[in-house]
C-alpha positions as protocol buffer text, in pm:
chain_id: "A"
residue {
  index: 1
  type: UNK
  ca { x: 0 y: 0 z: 0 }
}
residue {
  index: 2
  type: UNK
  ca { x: 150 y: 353 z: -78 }
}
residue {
  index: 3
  type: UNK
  ca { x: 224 y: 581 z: 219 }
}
residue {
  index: 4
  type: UNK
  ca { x: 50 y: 893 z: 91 }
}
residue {
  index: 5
  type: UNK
  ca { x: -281 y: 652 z: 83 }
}
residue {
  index: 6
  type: UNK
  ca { x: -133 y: 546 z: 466 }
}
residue {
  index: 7
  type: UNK
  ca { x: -122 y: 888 z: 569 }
}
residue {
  index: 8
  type: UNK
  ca { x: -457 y: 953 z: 437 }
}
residue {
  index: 9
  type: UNK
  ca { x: -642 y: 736 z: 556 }
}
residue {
  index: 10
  type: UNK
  ca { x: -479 y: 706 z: 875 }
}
residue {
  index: 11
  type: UNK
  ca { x: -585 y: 1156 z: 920 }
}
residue {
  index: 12
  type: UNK
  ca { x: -926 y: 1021 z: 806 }
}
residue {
  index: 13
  type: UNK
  ca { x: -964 y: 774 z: 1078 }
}
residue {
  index: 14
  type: UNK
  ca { x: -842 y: 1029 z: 1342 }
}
residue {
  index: 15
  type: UNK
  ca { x: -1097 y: 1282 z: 1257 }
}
residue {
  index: 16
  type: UNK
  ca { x: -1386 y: 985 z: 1172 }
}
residue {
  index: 17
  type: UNK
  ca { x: -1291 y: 855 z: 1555 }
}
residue {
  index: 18
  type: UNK
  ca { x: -1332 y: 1221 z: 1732 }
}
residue {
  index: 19
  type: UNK
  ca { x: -1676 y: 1264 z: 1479 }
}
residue {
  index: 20
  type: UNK
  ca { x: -1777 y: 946 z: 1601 }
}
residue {
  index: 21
  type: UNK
  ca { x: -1752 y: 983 z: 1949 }
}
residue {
  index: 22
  type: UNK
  ca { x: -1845 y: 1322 z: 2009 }
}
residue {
  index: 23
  type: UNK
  ca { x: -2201 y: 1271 z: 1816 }
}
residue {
  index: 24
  type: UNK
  ca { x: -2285 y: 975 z: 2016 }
}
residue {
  index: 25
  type: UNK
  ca { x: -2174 y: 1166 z: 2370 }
}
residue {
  index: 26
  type: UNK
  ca { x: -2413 y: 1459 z: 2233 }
}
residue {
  index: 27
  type: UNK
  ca { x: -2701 y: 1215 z: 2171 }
}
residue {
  index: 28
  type: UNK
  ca { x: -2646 y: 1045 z: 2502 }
}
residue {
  index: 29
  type: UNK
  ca { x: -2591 y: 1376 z: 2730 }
}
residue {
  index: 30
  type: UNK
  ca { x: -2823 y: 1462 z: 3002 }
}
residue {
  index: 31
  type: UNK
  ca { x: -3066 y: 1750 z: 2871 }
}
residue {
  index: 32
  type: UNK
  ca { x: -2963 y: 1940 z: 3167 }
}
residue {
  index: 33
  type: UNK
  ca { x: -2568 y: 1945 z: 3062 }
}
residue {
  index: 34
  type: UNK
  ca { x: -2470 y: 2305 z: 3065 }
}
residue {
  index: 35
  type: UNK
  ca { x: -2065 y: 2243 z: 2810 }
}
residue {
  index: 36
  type: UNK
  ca { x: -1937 y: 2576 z: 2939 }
}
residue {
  index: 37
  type: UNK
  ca { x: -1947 y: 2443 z: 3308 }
}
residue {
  index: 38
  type: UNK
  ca { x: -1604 y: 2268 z: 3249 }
}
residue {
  index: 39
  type: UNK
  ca { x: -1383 y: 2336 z: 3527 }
}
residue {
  index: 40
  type: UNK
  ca { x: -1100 y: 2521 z: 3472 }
}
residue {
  index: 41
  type: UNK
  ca { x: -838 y: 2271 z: 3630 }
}
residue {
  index: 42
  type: UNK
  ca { x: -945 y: 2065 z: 3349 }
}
residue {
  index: 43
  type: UNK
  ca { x: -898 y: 2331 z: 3087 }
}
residue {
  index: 44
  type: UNK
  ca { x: -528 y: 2397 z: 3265 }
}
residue {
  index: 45
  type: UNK
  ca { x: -464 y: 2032 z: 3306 }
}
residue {
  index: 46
  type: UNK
  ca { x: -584 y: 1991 z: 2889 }
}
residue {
  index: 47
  type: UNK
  ca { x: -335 y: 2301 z: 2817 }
}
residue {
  index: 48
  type: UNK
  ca { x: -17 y: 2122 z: 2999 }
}
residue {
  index: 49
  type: UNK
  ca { x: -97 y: 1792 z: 2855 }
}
residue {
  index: 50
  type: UNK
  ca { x: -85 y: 1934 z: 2526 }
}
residue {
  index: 51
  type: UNK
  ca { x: 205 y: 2146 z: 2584 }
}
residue {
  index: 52
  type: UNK
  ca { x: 417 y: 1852 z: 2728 }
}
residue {
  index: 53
  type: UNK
  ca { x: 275 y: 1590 z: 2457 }
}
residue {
  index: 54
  type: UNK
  ca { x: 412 y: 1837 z: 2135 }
}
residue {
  index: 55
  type: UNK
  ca { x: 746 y: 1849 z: 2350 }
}
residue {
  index: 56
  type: UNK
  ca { x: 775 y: 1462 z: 2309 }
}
residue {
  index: 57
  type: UNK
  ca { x: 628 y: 1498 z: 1959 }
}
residue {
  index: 58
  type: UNK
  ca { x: 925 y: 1762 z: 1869 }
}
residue {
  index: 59
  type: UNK
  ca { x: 1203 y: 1577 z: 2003 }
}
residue {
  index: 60
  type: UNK
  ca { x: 1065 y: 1219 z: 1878 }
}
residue {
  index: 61
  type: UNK
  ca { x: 1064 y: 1379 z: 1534 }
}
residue {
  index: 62
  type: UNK
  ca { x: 1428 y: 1548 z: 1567 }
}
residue {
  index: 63
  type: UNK
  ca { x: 1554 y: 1209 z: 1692 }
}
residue {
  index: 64
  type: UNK
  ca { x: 1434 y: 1028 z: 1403 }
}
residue {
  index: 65
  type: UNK
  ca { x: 1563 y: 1271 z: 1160 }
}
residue {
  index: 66
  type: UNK
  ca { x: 1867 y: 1341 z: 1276 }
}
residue {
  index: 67
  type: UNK
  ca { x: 1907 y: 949 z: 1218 }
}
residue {
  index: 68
  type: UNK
  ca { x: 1835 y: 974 z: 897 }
}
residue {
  index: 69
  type: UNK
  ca { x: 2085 y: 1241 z: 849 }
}
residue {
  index: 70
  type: UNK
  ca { x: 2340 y: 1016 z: 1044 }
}
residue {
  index: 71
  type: UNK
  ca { x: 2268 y: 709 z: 801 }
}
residue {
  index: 72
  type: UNK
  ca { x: 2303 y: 943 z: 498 }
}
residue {
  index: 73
  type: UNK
  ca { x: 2652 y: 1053 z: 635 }
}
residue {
  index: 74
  type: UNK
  ca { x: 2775 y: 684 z: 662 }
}
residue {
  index: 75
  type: UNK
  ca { x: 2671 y: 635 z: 284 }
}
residue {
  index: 76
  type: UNK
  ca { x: 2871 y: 966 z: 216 }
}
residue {
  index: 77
  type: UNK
  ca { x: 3149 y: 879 z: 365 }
}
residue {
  index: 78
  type: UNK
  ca { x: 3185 y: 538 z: 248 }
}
residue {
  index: 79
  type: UNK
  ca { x: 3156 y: 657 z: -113 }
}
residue {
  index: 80
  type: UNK
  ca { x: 3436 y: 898 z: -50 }
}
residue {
  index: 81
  type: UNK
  ca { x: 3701 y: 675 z: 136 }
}
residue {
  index: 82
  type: UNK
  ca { x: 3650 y: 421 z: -223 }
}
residue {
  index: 83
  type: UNK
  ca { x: 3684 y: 676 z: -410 }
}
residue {
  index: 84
  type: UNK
  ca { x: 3966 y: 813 z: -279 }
}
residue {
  index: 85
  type: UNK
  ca { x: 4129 y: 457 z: -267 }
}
residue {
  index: 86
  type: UNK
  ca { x: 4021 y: 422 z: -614 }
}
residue {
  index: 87
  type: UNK
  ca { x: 4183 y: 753 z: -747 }
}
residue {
  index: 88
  type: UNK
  ca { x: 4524 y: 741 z: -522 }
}
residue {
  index: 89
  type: UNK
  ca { x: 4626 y: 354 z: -650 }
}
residue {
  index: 90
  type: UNK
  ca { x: 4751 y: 527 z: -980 }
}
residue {
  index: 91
  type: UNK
  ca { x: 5066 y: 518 z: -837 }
}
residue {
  index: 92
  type: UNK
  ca { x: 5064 y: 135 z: -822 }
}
residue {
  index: 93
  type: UNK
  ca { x: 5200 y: -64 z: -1112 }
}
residue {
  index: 94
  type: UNK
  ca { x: 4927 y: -92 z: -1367 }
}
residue {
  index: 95
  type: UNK
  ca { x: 4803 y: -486 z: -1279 }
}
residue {
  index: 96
  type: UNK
  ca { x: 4726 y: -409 z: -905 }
}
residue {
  index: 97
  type: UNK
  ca { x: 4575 y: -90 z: -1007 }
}
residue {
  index: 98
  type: UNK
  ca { x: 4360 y: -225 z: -1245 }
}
residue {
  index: 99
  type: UNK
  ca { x: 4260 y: -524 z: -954 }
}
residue {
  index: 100
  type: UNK
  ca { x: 4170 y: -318 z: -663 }
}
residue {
  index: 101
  type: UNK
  ca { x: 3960 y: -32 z: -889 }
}
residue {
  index: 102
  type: UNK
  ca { x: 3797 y: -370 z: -1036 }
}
residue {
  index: 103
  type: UNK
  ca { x: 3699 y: -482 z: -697 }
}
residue {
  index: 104
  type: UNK
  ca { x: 3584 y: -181 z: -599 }
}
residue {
  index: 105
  type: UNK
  ca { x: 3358 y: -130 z: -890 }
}
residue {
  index: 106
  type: UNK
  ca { x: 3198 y: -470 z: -817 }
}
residue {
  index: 107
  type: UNK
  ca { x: 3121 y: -383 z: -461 }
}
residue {
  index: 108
  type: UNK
  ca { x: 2984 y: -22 z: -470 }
}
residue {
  index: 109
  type: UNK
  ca { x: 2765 y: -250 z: -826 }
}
residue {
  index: 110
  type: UNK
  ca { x: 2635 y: -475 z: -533 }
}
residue {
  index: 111
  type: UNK
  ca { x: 2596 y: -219 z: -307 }
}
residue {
  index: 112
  type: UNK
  ca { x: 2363 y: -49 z: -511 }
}
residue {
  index: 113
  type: UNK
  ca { x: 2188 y: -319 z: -679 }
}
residue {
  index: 114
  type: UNK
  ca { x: 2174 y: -583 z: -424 }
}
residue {
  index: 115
  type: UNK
  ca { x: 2218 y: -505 z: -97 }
}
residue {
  index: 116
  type: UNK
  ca { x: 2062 y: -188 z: -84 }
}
residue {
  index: 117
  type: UNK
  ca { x: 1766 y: -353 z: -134 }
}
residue {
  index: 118
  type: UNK
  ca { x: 1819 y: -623 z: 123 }
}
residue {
  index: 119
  type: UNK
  ca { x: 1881 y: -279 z: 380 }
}
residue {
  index: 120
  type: UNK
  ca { x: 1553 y: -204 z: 271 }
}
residue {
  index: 121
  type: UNK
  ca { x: 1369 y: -505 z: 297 }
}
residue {
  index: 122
  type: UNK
  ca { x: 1548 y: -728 z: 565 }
}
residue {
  index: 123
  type: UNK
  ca { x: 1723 y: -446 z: 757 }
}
residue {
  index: 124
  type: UNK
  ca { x: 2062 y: -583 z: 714 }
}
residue {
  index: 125
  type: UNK
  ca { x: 2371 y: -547 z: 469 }
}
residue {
  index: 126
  type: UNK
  ca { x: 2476 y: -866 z: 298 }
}
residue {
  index: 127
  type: UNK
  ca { x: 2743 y: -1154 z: 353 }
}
residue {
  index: 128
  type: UNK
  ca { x: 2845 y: -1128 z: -10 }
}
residue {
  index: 129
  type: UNK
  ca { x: 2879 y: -741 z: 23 }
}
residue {
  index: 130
  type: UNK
  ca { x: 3088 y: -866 z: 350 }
}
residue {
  index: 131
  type: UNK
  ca { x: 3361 y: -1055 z: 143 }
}
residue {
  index: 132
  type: UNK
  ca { x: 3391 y: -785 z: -136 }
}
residue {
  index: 133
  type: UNK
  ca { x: 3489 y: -560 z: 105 }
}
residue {
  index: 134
  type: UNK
  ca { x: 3735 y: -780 z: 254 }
}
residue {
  index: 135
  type: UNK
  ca { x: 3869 y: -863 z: -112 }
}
residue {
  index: 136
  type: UNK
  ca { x: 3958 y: -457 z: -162 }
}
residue {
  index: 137
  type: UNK
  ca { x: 4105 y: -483 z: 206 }
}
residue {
  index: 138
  type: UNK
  ca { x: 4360 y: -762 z: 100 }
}
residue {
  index: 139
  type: UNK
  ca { x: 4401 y: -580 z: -186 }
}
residue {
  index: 140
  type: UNK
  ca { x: 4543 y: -290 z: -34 }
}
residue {
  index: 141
  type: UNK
  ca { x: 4718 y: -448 z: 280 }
}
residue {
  index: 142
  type: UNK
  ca { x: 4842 y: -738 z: 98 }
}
residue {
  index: 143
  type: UNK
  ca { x: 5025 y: -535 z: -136 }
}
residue {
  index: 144
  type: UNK
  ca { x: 5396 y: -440 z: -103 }
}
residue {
  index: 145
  type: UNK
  ca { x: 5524 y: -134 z: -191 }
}
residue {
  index: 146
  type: UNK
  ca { x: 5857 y: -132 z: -443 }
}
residue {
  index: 147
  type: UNK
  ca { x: 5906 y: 237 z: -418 }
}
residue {
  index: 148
  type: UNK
  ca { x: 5988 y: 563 z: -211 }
}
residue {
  index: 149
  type: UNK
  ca { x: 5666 y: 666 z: -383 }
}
residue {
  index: 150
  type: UNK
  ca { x: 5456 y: 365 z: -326 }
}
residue {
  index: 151
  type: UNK
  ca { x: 5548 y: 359 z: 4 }
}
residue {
  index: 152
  type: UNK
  ca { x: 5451 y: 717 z: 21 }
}
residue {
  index: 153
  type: UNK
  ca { x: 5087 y: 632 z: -101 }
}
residue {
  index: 154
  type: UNK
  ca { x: 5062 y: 314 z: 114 }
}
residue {
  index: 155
  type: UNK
  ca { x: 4979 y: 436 z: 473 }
}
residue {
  index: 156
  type: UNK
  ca { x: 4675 y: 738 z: 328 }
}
residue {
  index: 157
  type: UNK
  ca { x: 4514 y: 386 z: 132 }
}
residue {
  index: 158
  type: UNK
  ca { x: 4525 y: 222 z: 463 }
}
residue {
  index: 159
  type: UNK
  ca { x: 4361 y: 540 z: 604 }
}
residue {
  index: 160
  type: UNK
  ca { x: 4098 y: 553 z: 349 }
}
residue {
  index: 161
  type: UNK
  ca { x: 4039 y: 141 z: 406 }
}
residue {
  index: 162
  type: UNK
  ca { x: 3972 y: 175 z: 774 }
}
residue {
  index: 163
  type: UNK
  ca { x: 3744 y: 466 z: 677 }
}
residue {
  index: 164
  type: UNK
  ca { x: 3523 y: 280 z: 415 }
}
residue {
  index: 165
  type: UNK
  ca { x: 3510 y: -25 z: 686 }
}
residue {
  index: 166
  type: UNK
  ca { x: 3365 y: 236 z: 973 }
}
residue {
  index: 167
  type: UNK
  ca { x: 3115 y: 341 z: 744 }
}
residue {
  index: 168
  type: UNK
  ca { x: 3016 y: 15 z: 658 }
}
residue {
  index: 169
  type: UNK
  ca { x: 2994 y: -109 z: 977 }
}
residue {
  index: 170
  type: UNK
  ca { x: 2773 y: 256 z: 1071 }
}
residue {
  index: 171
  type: UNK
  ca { x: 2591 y: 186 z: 804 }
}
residue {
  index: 172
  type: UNK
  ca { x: 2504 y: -166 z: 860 }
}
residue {
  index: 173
  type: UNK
  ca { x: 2409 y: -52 z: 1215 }
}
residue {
  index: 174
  type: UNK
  ca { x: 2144 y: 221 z: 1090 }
}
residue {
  index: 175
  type: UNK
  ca { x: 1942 y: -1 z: 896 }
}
residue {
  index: 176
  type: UNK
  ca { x: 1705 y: -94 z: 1173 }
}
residue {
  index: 177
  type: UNK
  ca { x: 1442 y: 130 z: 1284 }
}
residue {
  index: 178
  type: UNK
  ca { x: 1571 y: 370 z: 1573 }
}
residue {
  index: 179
  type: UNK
  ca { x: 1273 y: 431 z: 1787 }
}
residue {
  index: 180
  type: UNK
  ca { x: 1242 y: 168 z: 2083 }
}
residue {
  index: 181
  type: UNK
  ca { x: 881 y: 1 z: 2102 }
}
residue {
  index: 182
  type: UNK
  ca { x: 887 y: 211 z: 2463 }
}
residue {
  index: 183
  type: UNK
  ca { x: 863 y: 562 z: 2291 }
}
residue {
  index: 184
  type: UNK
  ca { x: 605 y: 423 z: 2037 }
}
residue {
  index: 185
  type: UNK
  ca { x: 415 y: 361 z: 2319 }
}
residue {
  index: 186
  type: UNK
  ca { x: 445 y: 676 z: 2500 }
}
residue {
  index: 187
  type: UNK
  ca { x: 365 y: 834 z: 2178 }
}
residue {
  index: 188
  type: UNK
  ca { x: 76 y: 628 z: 2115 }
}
residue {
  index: 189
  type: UNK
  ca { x: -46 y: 676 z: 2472 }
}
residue {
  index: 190
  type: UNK
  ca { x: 20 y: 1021 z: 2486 }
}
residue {
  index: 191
  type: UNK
  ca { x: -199 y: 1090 z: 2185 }
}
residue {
  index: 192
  type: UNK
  ca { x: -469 y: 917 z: 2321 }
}
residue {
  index: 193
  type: UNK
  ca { x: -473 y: 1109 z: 2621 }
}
residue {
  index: 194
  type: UNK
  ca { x: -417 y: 1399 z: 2458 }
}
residue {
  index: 195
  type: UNK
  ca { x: -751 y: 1363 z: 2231 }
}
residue {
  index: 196
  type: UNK
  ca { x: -898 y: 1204 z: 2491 }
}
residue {
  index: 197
  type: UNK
  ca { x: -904 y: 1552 z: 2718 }
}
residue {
  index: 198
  type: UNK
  ca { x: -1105 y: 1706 z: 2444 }
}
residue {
  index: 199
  type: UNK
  ca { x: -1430 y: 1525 z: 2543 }
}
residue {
  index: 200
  type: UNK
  ca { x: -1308 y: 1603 z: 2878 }
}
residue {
  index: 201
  type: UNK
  ca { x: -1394 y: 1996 z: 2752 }
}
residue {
  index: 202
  type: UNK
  ca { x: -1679 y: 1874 z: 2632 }
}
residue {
  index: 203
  type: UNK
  ca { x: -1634 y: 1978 z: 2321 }
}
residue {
  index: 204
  type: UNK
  ca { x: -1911 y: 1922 z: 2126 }
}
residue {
  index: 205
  type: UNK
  ca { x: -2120 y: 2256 z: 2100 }
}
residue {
  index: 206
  type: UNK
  ca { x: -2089 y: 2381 z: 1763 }
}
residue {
  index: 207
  type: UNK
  ca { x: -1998 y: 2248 z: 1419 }
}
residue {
  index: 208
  type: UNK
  ca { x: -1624 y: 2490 z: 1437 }
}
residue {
  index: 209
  type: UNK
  ca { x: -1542 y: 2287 z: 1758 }
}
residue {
  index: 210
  type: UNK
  ca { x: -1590 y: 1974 z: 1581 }
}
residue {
  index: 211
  type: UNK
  ca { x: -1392 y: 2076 z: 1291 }
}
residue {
  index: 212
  type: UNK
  ca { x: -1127 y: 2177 z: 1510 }
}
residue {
  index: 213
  type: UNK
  ca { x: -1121 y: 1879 z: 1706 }
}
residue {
  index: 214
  type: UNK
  ca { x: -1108 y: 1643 z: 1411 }
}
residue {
  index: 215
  type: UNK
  ca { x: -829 y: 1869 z: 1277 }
}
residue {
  index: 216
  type: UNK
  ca { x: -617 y: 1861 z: 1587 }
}
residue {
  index: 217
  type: UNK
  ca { x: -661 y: 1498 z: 1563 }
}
residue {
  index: 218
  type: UNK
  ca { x: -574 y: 1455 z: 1211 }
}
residue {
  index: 219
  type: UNK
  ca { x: -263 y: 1651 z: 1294 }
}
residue {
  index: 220
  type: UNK
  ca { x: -178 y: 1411 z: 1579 }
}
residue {
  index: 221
  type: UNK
  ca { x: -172 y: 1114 z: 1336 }
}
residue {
  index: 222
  type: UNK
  ca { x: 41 y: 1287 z: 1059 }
}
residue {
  index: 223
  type: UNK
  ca { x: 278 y: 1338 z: 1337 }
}
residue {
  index: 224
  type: UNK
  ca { x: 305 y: 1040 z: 1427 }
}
residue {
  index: 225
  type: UNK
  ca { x: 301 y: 903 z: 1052 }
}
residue {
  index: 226
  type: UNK
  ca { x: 578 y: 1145 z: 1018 }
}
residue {
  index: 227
  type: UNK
  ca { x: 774 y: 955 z: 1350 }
}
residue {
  index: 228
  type: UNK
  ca { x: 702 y: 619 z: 1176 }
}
residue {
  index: 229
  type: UNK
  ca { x: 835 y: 762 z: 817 }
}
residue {
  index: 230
  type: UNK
  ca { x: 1147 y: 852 z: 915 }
}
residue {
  index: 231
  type: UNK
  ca { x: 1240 y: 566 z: 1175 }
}
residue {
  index: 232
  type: UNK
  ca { x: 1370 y: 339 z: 951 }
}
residue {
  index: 233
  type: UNK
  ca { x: 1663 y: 520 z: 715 }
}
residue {
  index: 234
  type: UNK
  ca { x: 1662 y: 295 z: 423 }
}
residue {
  index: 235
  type: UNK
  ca { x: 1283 y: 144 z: 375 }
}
residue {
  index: 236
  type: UNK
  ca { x: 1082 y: 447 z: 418 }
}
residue {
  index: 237
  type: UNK
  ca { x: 960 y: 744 z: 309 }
}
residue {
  index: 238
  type: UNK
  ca { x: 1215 y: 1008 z: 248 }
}
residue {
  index: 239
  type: UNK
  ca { x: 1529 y: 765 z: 257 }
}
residue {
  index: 240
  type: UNK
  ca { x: 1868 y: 755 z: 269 }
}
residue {
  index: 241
  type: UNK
  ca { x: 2004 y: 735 z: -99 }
}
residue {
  index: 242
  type: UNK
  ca { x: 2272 y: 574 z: -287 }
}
residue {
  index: 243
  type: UNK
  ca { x: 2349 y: 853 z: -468 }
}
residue {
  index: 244
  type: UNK
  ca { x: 2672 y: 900 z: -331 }
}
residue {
  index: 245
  type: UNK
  ca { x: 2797 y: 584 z: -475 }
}
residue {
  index: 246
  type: UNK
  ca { x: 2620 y: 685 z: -798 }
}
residue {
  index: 247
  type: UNK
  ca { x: 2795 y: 993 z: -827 }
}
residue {
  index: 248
  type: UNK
  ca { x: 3132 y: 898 z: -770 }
}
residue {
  index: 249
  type: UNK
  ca { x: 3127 y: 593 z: -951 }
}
residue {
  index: 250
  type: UNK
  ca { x: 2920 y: 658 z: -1306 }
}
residue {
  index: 251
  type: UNK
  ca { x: 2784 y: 361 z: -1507 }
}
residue {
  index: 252
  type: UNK
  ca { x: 2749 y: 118 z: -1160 }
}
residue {
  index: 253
  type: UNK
  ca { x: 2395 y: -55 z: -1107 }
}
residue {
  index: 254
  type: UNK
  ca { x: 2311 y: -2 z: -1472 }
}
């Protein structure tokens, strides 16, 4: 199902739930019921709730994408460090040049192709993506430099190895979703009681109080769809991309 038709119907059932409910508490209210008796420690209590709950809502959305962010950096930076490796082993003789740019190429190919979809759909990098990267690895480390100049260019390749293999491993980390089940619950709780307190102001007096009601609620649940979109960096909604890798190296995952 497409998220736009998620997020629609999930704002429709927010607002159909606070309709709902606040026609069948008007049918079944005493004739007596006077709305603008509310107390006001409910009206202060309704304020404070709401107040804290868009706190959480704030800093549940900043978390989320400033994960994002964080996973994009680790694809950044691991498109760099090959690159780099892959432009500074000119100065190698012309076979193990040729070898380690090859290797790379097939990686950042699988990468793209393969296992950024198994990121996407399994939430984990691949075994086979595990052993190409250990194949460039040898390739560097294994070789022996026959030069002043070589030599010069080995240790900054080593550098630029251990970089790509952080990002890989940061990468590999992100792919999960970041939120722990015990902040979807406090979010999920928290919206309840913060819709909740609207019946508690009984609000349910004119047709502008309903709209605004069903609005506030409908904002709620984008909110939260919003949360949801942006938990998990690779599968979801706006994404982390691959077009670092794309970039740097033209003509892979055609």
């Amino acid at each position: 199902m497409p998220e736009w038709l998620v997020l629609t119907l999930a704002m429709l059932a927010a607002c159909a739930v606070v309709v709902v409910i606040t026609l069948v508490r008007h049918r079944r209210a005493p004739e007596d019921e006077d709305p603008s008796e509310t107390p006001d420690v409910i009206e202060y209590m309704t304020m404070w709730i709401g107040v804290v709950y868009a706190i959480v809502l704030g800093l549940a959305i900043a978390g989320v994408w400033e994960g994002r962010s964080a996973a994009q950096d680790h694809v950044q930076a691991e498109a760099t460090a090959l690159h780099e490796i892959s432009e500074r082993v000119r100065v190698y003789p012309t076979e193990e040049r040729d070898r380690i740019r090859d290797d790379i190429r097939i990686y950042v190919n699988h990468v793209v192709t393969t296992e950024w979809d198994s990121m996407a759909d399994k939430g984990e990098v691949t075994e086979r993506g595990t052993r190409l990267f250990e194949r460039i690895r040898a390739d560097v480390t294994d070789y022996e430099p026959t030069s002043d100049f070589e030599a010069q260019a080995y240790q900054p390749l080593l550098d630029q190895v251990t970089a790509a293999s952080q990002a890989r491993i940061a990468r590999a980390e992100s792919t999960g979703e970041t939120m722990p089940g015990v902040v979807w619950f406090g979010l999920m709780a928290g919206a309840v009681i913060t819709i909740g307190m609207i019946f508690a102001l009984q609000i349910r007096r004119t047709t502008r109080e309903l709209v605004l009601a069903g609005l506030f609620s409908a904002l709620i649940a984008f909110l939260l769809f919003l949360i949801w979109d942006f938990d998990s960096p690779y599968s979801r909604g706006v994404t982390a991309s691959a077009d670092p890798f794309l970039n740097l190296f033209p003509g892979v995952g055609d």
